Short mmCIF file of C-alpha atoms in Angstrom, two decimals:
data_model
loop_
_atom_site.label_atom_id
_atom_site.label_comp_id
_atom_site.label_asym_id
_atom_site.label_seq_id
_atom_site.Cartn_x
_atom_site.Cartn_y
_atom_site.Cartn_z
CA MET A 1259 7.03 -46.13 30.82
CA GLN A 1260 4.34 -48.18 29.15
CA PRO A 1261 5.18 -49.94 25.86
CA VAL A 1262 2.82 -47.69 23.92
CA THR A 1263 4.63 -44.57 25.20
CA ARG A 1264 8.03 -46.04 24.37
CA SER A 1265 6.73 -46.84 20.91
CA LEU A 1266 5.55 -43.23 20.47
CA ILE A 1267 8.97 -41.91 21.49
CA ARG A 1268 10.74 -44.30 19.10
CA ARG A 1269 8.41 -43.22 16.31
CA GLN A 1270 9.16 -39.59 17.18
CA GLY A 1271 12.86 -40.29 16.67
CA GLU A 1272 12.14 -41.83 13.27
CA CYS A 1273 10.00 -38.81 12.30
CA GLN A 1274 12.78 -36.44 13.36
CA ARG A 1275 15.26 -38.28 11.17
CA GLU A 1276 12.85 -38.19 8.24
CA ALA A 1277 12.24 -34.47 8.74
CA GLY A 1278 15.97 -33.91 8.90
CA LEU A 1279 16.47 -35.63 5.56
CA LEU A 1280 13.73 -33.48 4.00
CA ILE A 1281 15.27 -30.29 5.37
CA ARG A 1282 18.71 -31.24 4.04
CA ALA A 1283 17.22 -32.12 0.66
CA GLU A 1284 15.42 -28.78 0.36
CA TYR A 1285 17.89 -26.41 2.02
CA GLY A 1286 21.21 -28.24 1.72
CA SER A 1287 21.97 -28.14 5.45
CA PHE A 1288 20.44 -27.41 8.83
CA GLU A 1289 22.44 -24.18 8.92
CA ASN A 1290 20.79 -22.96 5.72
CA TYR A 1291 17.35 -23.86 7.06
CA MET A 1292 17.98 -21.91 10.27
CA THR A 1293 18.58 -18.72 8.28
CA LYS A 1294 14.98 -19.01 7.02
CA LEU A 1295 13.57 -18.71 10.54
CA GLU A 1296 12.65 -15.53 12.39
CA LEU A 1297 12.41 -14.69 16.08
CA ILE A 1298 9.66 -12.43 17.37
CA ASP A 1299 9.59 -11.11 20.93
CA ILE A 1300 6.23 -10.79 22.68
CA ASP A 1301 6.59 -8.54 25.73
CA GLN A 1302 3.20 -6.84 25.90
CA PRO A 1303 -0.18 -8.30 26.99
CA GLN A 1304 -3.03 -8.95 24.58
CA SER A 1305 -0.72 -9.57 21.66
CA PRO A 1306 -2.53 -11.35 18.80
CA LEU A 1307 0.51 -13.65 18.59
CA LEU A 1308 -0.28 -15.15 22.01
CA ILE A 1309 -3.02 -17.36 20.60
CA ASP A 1310 -0.66 -18.87 18.01
CA PHE A 1311 1.98 -19.39 20.68
CA TYR A 1312 -0.44 -21.02 23.11
CA SER A 1313 -1.50 -23.63 20.59
CA LEU A 1314 2.06 -24.98 20.57
CA TYR A 1315 2.52 -24.53 24.32
CA GLU A 1316 -0.52 -26.49 25.48
CA ARG A 1317 0.41 -29.46 23.26
CA ASN A 1318 3.75 -29.68 25.03
CA PHE A 1319 2.63 -29.16 28.64
CA PRO A 1320 -0.22 -31.51 29.54
CA LEU A 1321 0.31 -31.67 33.34
CA ALA A 1322 -2.08 -29.38 35.21
CA GLU A 1323 0.39 -28.41 37.95
CA GLU A 1324 2.85 -26.90 35.48
CA ARG A 1325 0.63 -25.63 32.65
CA GLU A 1326 -0.03 -21.90 32.71
CA PRO A 1327 -3.40 -20.73 31.34
CA LEU A 1328 -3.32 -18.17 28.54
CA LEU A 1329 -4.57 -15.49 30.93
CA GLY A 1330 -1.57 -16.19 33.17
CA PHE A 1331 0.85 -15.25 30.40
CA ASP A 1332 -1.13 -12.10 29.68
CA THR A 1333 -1.05 -11.16 33.37
CA VAL A 1334 2.70 -11.54 33.73
CA LEU A 1335 3.46 -9.70 30.48
CA ALA A 1336 1.51 -6.74 31.88
CA PHE A 1337 4.05 -6.53 34.74
CA ASN A 1338 6.54 -4.99 32.29
CA LYS A 1339 4.56 -1.73 32.48
CA ASN A 1340 3.22 -2.06 36.03
CA ALA A 1341 4.85 0.65 38.17
CA GLN A 1342 3.98 -1.00 41.49
CA VAL A 1343 5.45 -4.36 40.43
CA GLN A 1344 8.57 -2.70 39.05
CA THR A 1345 9.08 -0.73 42.27
CA SER A 1346 8.69 -3.70 44.63
CA PHE A 1347 10.09 -6.52 42.51
CA GLY A 1348 11.88 -4.91 39.59
CA PRO A 1349 13.52 -4.14 37.41
CA LEU A 1350 11.69 -7.11 35.87
CA TYR A 1351 11.31 -7.99 32.20
CA GLU A 1352 9.09 -10.82 30.95
CA ALA A 1353 9.14 -12.06 27.35
CA ILE A 1354 7.93 -14.88 25.15
CA THR A 1355 10.02 -15.33 22.02
CA ILE A 1356 8.42 -17.30 19.21
CA VAL A 1357 10.00 -18.83 16.10
CA ARG A 1358 8.32 -18.93 12.70
CA GLU A 1359 9.49 -19.63 9.20
CA CYS A 1360 10.00 -16.29 7.45
CA GLY A 1361 6.72 -15.26 5.90
CA GLY A 1362 4.81 -18.01 7.70
CA GLN A 1363 2.24 -17.81 10.47
CA THR A 1364 2.73 -21.11 12.29
CA VAL A 1365 4.71 -20.94 15.55
CA ILE A 1366 7.23 -23.78 15.44
CA ALA A 1367 9.07 -23.03 18.70
CA ALA A 1368 8.91 -20.73 21.70
CA VAL A 1369 10.80 -19.77 24.83
CA ASN A 1370 9.49 -17.90 27.89
CA TYR A 1371 11.83 -16.18 30.33
CA THR A 1372 11.93 -13.54 33.06
CA VAL A 1373 14.92 -11.23 33.54
CA MET A 1374 15.42 -9.70 36.99
CA SER A 1375 18.01 -6.92 37.28
CA PHE A 1376 19.31 -6.16 40.78
CA PRO A 1377 19.36 -2.56 42.10
CA GLY A 1378 22.71 -1.00 42.91
CA ASP A 1379 22.53 -1.54 46.68
CA GLN A 1380 21.85 -5.26 46.14
CA ARG A 1381 24.51 -5.90 43.50
CA ALA A 1382 27.42 -5.31 45.85
CA VAL A 1383 25.93 -7.70 48.42
CA LEU A 1384 24.69 -10.40 46.05
CA GLY A 1385 27.70 -10.48 43.73
CA PHE A 1386 25.48 -10.52 40.64
CA ASP A 1387 23.94 -7.80 38.51
CA GLY A 1388 20.87 -9.82 37.65
CA SER A 1389 19.30 -13.20 37.05
CA CYS A 1390 16.84 -14.96 34.78
CA HIS A 1391 14.36 -17.76 35.16
CA LEU A 1392 13.84 -19.64 31.92
CA ASN A 1393 10.34 -21.05 32.20
CA PHE A 1394 10.44 -23.38 29.20
CA ILE A 1395 11.53 -24.04 25.64
CA CYS A 1396 9.17 -25.94 23.37
CA VAL A 1397 9.64 -26.99 19.75
CA ASP A 1398 7.17 -28.52 17.31
CA LYS A 1399 7.75 -32.26 17.41
CA MET A 1400 8.53 -32.46 13.67
CA LEU A 1401 11.36 -29.93 13.95
CA ARG A 1402 13.27 -31.28 16.92
CA GLY A 1403 16.88 -32.25 16.47
CA VAL A 1404 17.56 -29.41 14.03
CA GLY A 1405 19.04 -27.06 16.63
CA VAL A 1406 16.17 -24.63 17.15
CA ALA A 1407 16.03 -25.14 20.93
CA THR A 1408 19.75 -24.64 21.33
CA ALA A 1409 19.63 -21.48 19.23
CA LEU A 1410 16.81 -20.18 21.43
CA LEU A 1411 18.89 -20.91 24.51
CA ASP A 1412 21.74 -18.86 23.06
CA TYR A 1413 19.30 -16.09 22.21
CA VAL A 1414 17.97 -15.96 25.78
CA GLU A 1415 21.50 -15.74 27.18
CA THR A 1416 22.23 -12.83 24.85
CA ARG A 1417 18.98 -11.08 25.76
CA VAL A 1418 19.53 -11.53 29.49
CA ALA A 1419 22.94 -9.86 29.27
CA ALA A 1420 21.52 -7.03 27.15
CA VAL A 1421 18.55 -6.35 29.43
CA VAL A 1422 20.64 -6.40 32.62
CA ALA A 1423 23.32 -4.21 31.02
CA LYS A 1424 20.67 -1.65 30.03
CA GLU A 1425 19.11 -1.58 33.51
CA THR A 1426 22.33 -1.52 35.53
CA GLY A 1427 24.91 0.07 33.24
CA ALA A 1428 27.22 -2.92 33.71
CA ALA A 1429 29.41 -3.43 30.65
CA ALA A 1430 29.77 -7.16 31.32
CA PRO A 1431 26.85 -8.04 33.61
CA ARG A 1432 27.23 -10.87 36.09
CA VAL A 1433 24.15 -13.07 35.73
CA PHE A 1434 22.82 -16.55 36.38
CA ILE A 1435 19.95 -18.44 34.74
CA THR A 1436 17.70 -21.03 36.35
CA CYS A 1437 15.18 -23.51 34.97
CA GLU A 1438 12.96 -26.25 36.37
CA LEU A 1439 13.15 -29.85 35.19
CA ASN A 1440 10.83 -32.72 36.01
CA ASN A 1441 12.38 -35.31 38.31
CA PRO A 1442 10.90 -38.75 37.49
CA VAL A 1443 11.85 -40.04 40.94
CA ARG A 1444 9.22 -37.75 42.45
CA MET A 1445 6.61 -38.16 39.71
CA THR A 1446 3.78 -40.64 39.75
CA ALA A 1447 3.63 -43.28 37.04
CA GLU A 1448 0.66 -41.48 35.54
CA GLN A 1449 2.51 -38.15 35.49
CA ILE A 1450 5.51 -39.74 33.77
CA GLU A 1451 3.29 -41.36 31.14
CA THR A 1452 1.32 -38.17 30.49
CA ASP A 1453 4.44 -36.02 30.26
CA ALA A 1454 6.36 -38.42 28.04
CA ALA A 1455 3.42 -39.09 25.70
CA ALA A 1456 2.84 -35.37 25.12
CA ALA A 1457 6.46 -34.18 25.00
CA LEU A 1458 7.68 -37.35 23.23
CA ILE A 1459 10.85 -37.32 25.30
CA CYS A 1460 11.50 -39.14 28.56
CA PRO A 1461 12.41 -37.02 31.62
CA LEU A 1462 15.93 -38.46 31.83
CA GLU A 1463 16.67 -37.53 28.22
CA ARG A 1464 15.39 -34.02 28.93
CA GLN A 1465 17.73 -33.73 31.93
CA HIS A 1466 20.63 -34.89 29.77
CA TRP A 1467 19.83 -32.28 27.10
CA TRP A 1468 19.95 -29.43 29.60
CA SER A 1469 23.06 -30.76 31.32
CA GLN A 1470 24.86 -30.81 27.99
CA ARG A 1471 24.16 -27.11 27.77
CA GLY A 1472 25.65 -26.17 31.11
CA PHE A 1473 22.66 -26.41 33.48
CA ASP A 1474 23.37 -28.19 36.78
CA ARG A 1475 21.03 -29.22 39.58
CA LEU A 1476 20.98 -27.19 42.80
CA ASP A 1477 21.01 -29.47 45.83
CA PHE A 1478 18.08 -28.33 47.94
CA ALA A 1479 14.45 -29.38 48.30
CA TYR A 1480 12.91 -27.23 45.60
CA GLU A 1481 9.16 -26.86 45.09
CA GLN A 1482 7.27 -24.48 42.85
CA PRO A 1483 4.37 -22.77 44.64
CA PRO A 1484 0.94 -22.90 42.95
CA LEU A 1485 0.49 -20.87 39.77
CA SER A 1486 -2.89 -19.67 41.00
CA ALA A 1487 -5.50 -20.32 43.66
CA TRP A 1488 -6.80 -23.15 41.43
CA HIS A 1489 -3.44 -24.87 40.97
CA LYS A 1490 -1.56 -27.25 43.23
CA PRO A 1491 2.13 -26.77 44.07
CA CYS A 1492 4.47 -28.53 41.66
CA THR A 1493 6.47 -30.87 43.90
CA TYR A 1494 8.25 -33.02 41.30
CA VAL A 1495 10.60 -30.45 39.74
CA ASP A 1496 14.24 -29.68 40.53
CA LEU A 1497 15.89 -26.29 40.07
CA TYR A 1498 18.89 -26.13 37.72
CA VAL A 1499 21.34 -23.26 37.31
CA HIS A 1500 23.68 -22.01 34.60
CA VAL A 1501 26.14 -19.22 35.36
CA PRO A 1502 27.61 -17.68 32.17
CA THR A 1503 29.32 -14.93 34.19
CA GLY A 1504 29.72 -14.35 37.91
CA PRO A 1505 32.58 -14.52 40.43
CA ASN A 1506 30.50 -16.22 43.11
CA PHE A 1507 30.16 -19.53 41.30
CA ASP A 1508 32.97 -22.09 41.38
CA GLY A 1509 31.04 -24.86 39.62
CA ARG A 1510 30.60 -26.79 42.86
CA SER A 1511 28.42 -24.47 44.94
CA MET A 1512 26.57 -21.18 44.73
CA GLN A 1513 25.95 -18.47 47.29
CA THR A 1514 22.42 -18.64 48.67
CA ALA A 1515 21.82 -14.89 49.05
CA PRO A 1516 21.36 -14.16 45.31
CA LEU A 1517 19.32 -17.34 44.93
CA VAL A 1518 16.89 -16.31 47.71
CA GLU A 1519 16.35 -12.89 46.11
CA HIS A 1520 15.91 -14.51 42.71
CA LEU A 1521 13.27 -16.92 44.06
CA ARG A 1522 11.49 -14.14 45.96
CA ARG A 1523 10.89 -12.19 42.77
CA PHE A 1524 10.12 -15.25 40.69
CA PHE A 1525 7.64 -16.77 43.16
CA PHE A 1526 5.79 -13.57 44.11
CA GLY A 1527 5.48 -12.22 40.58
CA CYS A 1528 5.79 -14.78 37.82
CA VAL A 1529 4.50 -17.83 39.69
CA GLY A 1530 1.83 -16.47 42.05
CA LYS A 1531 1.21 -13.25 40.04
CA PHE A 1532 0.38 -11.52 43.35
CA GLN A 1533 -2.82 -13.60 43.42
CA VAL A 1534 -1.24 -16.23 45.70
CA ASP A 1535 -0.18 -14.76 49.07
CA MET A 1536 3.49 -15.76 49.16
CA ARG A 1537 3.90 -14.17 52.58
CA ARG A 1538 1.95 -17.17 53.90
CA ASN A 1539 2.86 -19.73 51.26
CA GLU A 1540 4.44 -22.78 52.88
CA GLN A 1541 6.58 -23.70 49.84
CA TRP A 1542 8.24 -20.28 49.66
CA LEU A 1543 8.62 -19.85 53.44
CA ARG A 1544 10.17 -23.29 53.87
CA GLN A 1545 12.67 -22.81 51.03
CA LYS A 1546 13.57 -19.30 52.20
CA ARG A 1547 14.20 -20.59 55.73
CA ASP A 1548 16.25 -23.56 54.54
CA LEU A 1549 18.41 -21.51 52.18
CA GLU A 1550 19.02 -18.69 54.65
CA MET A 1551 20.49 -21.24 57.07
CA LEU A 1552 23.22 -21.91 54.50
CA ASP A 1553 25.95 -19.72 53.06
CA ARG A 1554 26.20 -21.77 49.88
CA VAL A 1555 24.15 -24.49 48.20
CA ARG A 1556 25.84 -27.41 46.49
CA VAL A 1557 25.62 -27.84 42.72
CA HIS A 1558 25.51 -31.30 41.13
CA GLN A 1559 27.67 -30.72 38.10
CA SER A 1560 27.18 -32.69 34.92
CA ASN A 1561 30.06 -34.52 33.26
CA PHE A 1562 30.52 -31.66 30.88
CA VAL A 1563 33.12 -29.05 29.97
CA GLN A 1564 31.34 -25.70 29.88
CA GLY A 1565 34.02 -24.15 27.71
CA HIS A 1566 32.80 -26.32 24.82
CA ARG A 1567 29.12 -25.51 25.29
CA ARG A 1568 27.34 -24.97 21.98
CA MET A 1569 30.61 -24.15 20.25
CA SER A 1570 29.03 -24.53 16.79
CA LEU A 1571 26.61 -21.67 17.37
CA THR A 1572 27.10 -17.99 16.81
CA ALA A 1573 25.51 -15.44 19.14
CA LEU A 1574 22.17 -14.23 17.89
CA PRO A 1575 21.37 -10.53 17.61
CA SER A 1576 19.02 -8.98 20.09
CA ALA A 1577 15.60 -8.67 18.50
CA PRO A 1578 13.68 -5.40 18.79
CA LYS A 1579 10.28 -5.59 20.44
CA THR A 1580 7.75 -7.51 18.36
CA SER A 1581 10.08 -7.54 15.38
CA ALA A 1582 12.03 -10.35 13.84
CA ALA A 1583 15.62 -11.51 14.07
CA ARG A 1584 17.08 -14.31 12.02
CA ILE A 1585 18.49 -17.51 13.51
CA GLY A 1586 21.98 -17.84 12.18
CA ALA A 1587 23.35 -21.29 13.02
CA ALA A 1588 22.44 -24.64 14.51
CA ASP A 1589 23.65 -27.79 16.18
CA ARG A 1590 22.00 -31.08 17.00
CA SER A 1591 19.72 -31.28 20.01
CA ASN A 1592 16.95 -33.47 21.35
CA THR A 1593 14.50 -30.71 22.20
#
């Protein structure tokens, strides 16, 4: 990275420490501050909250290949009530969860995720009851390091289990969660600079943050197809997986069958939004072919004991639609 970008990132660290001192001075602890925050689920299109959310989102995602336009979010949220989508690719549930200070209007953090429950005939074959793709977590740069991102990650895990349990009737649903992370080895120098200057975190630090929270890289040539006819494929991301529950994951490899079905739904619906013809898309067809030639795909595990993941956090309650839930605890994080 260029010296100016490194300087910005160092200054960001100093600002985070200063903000942390102010929060402790006013609230006594990070834990007390977190109880003053509320979570609000957006799962319907044309929500007035989308504009507030998008202001935070576009500041954190400057690269054209990976930045979704506001209309794209609106389109995918509409899938929740689209009978044709639900029949062919469901049960599918899309949500954006935002974080605000109680009584405030400014969105200080957000997470976007898609839950895909598997029908009964698939569950026996795939060995999972459902899956989730976590599209992103973003936090206002002045409130990083407080634990908001980690609390959101816990919240998503709780929501995924609840949604899949409701759709399938499984008391303890077997699920896995994926996310995409930028790989600086495959990024241009300009892309690295642009990403780091906007996010104020280098890609390697971002990878470390997710690895600490139980996400490990899947060892295959992953590419995200274009988000629309006007986007290019995103070729510099890797796919990471976290498996809270599921008998078909030994920490070293994962069966490819549930992964192929997961990617089919994710690519056709949430990525291409049925506006990109995935039946002819070279990224999807190549990955489907490569994965179907394998029984399992290797997982590059981080040097991390999953049993100790986020042990200082309590599980968050499941928030009702468009209503608030309180964040109850925090730890330190870099996001």
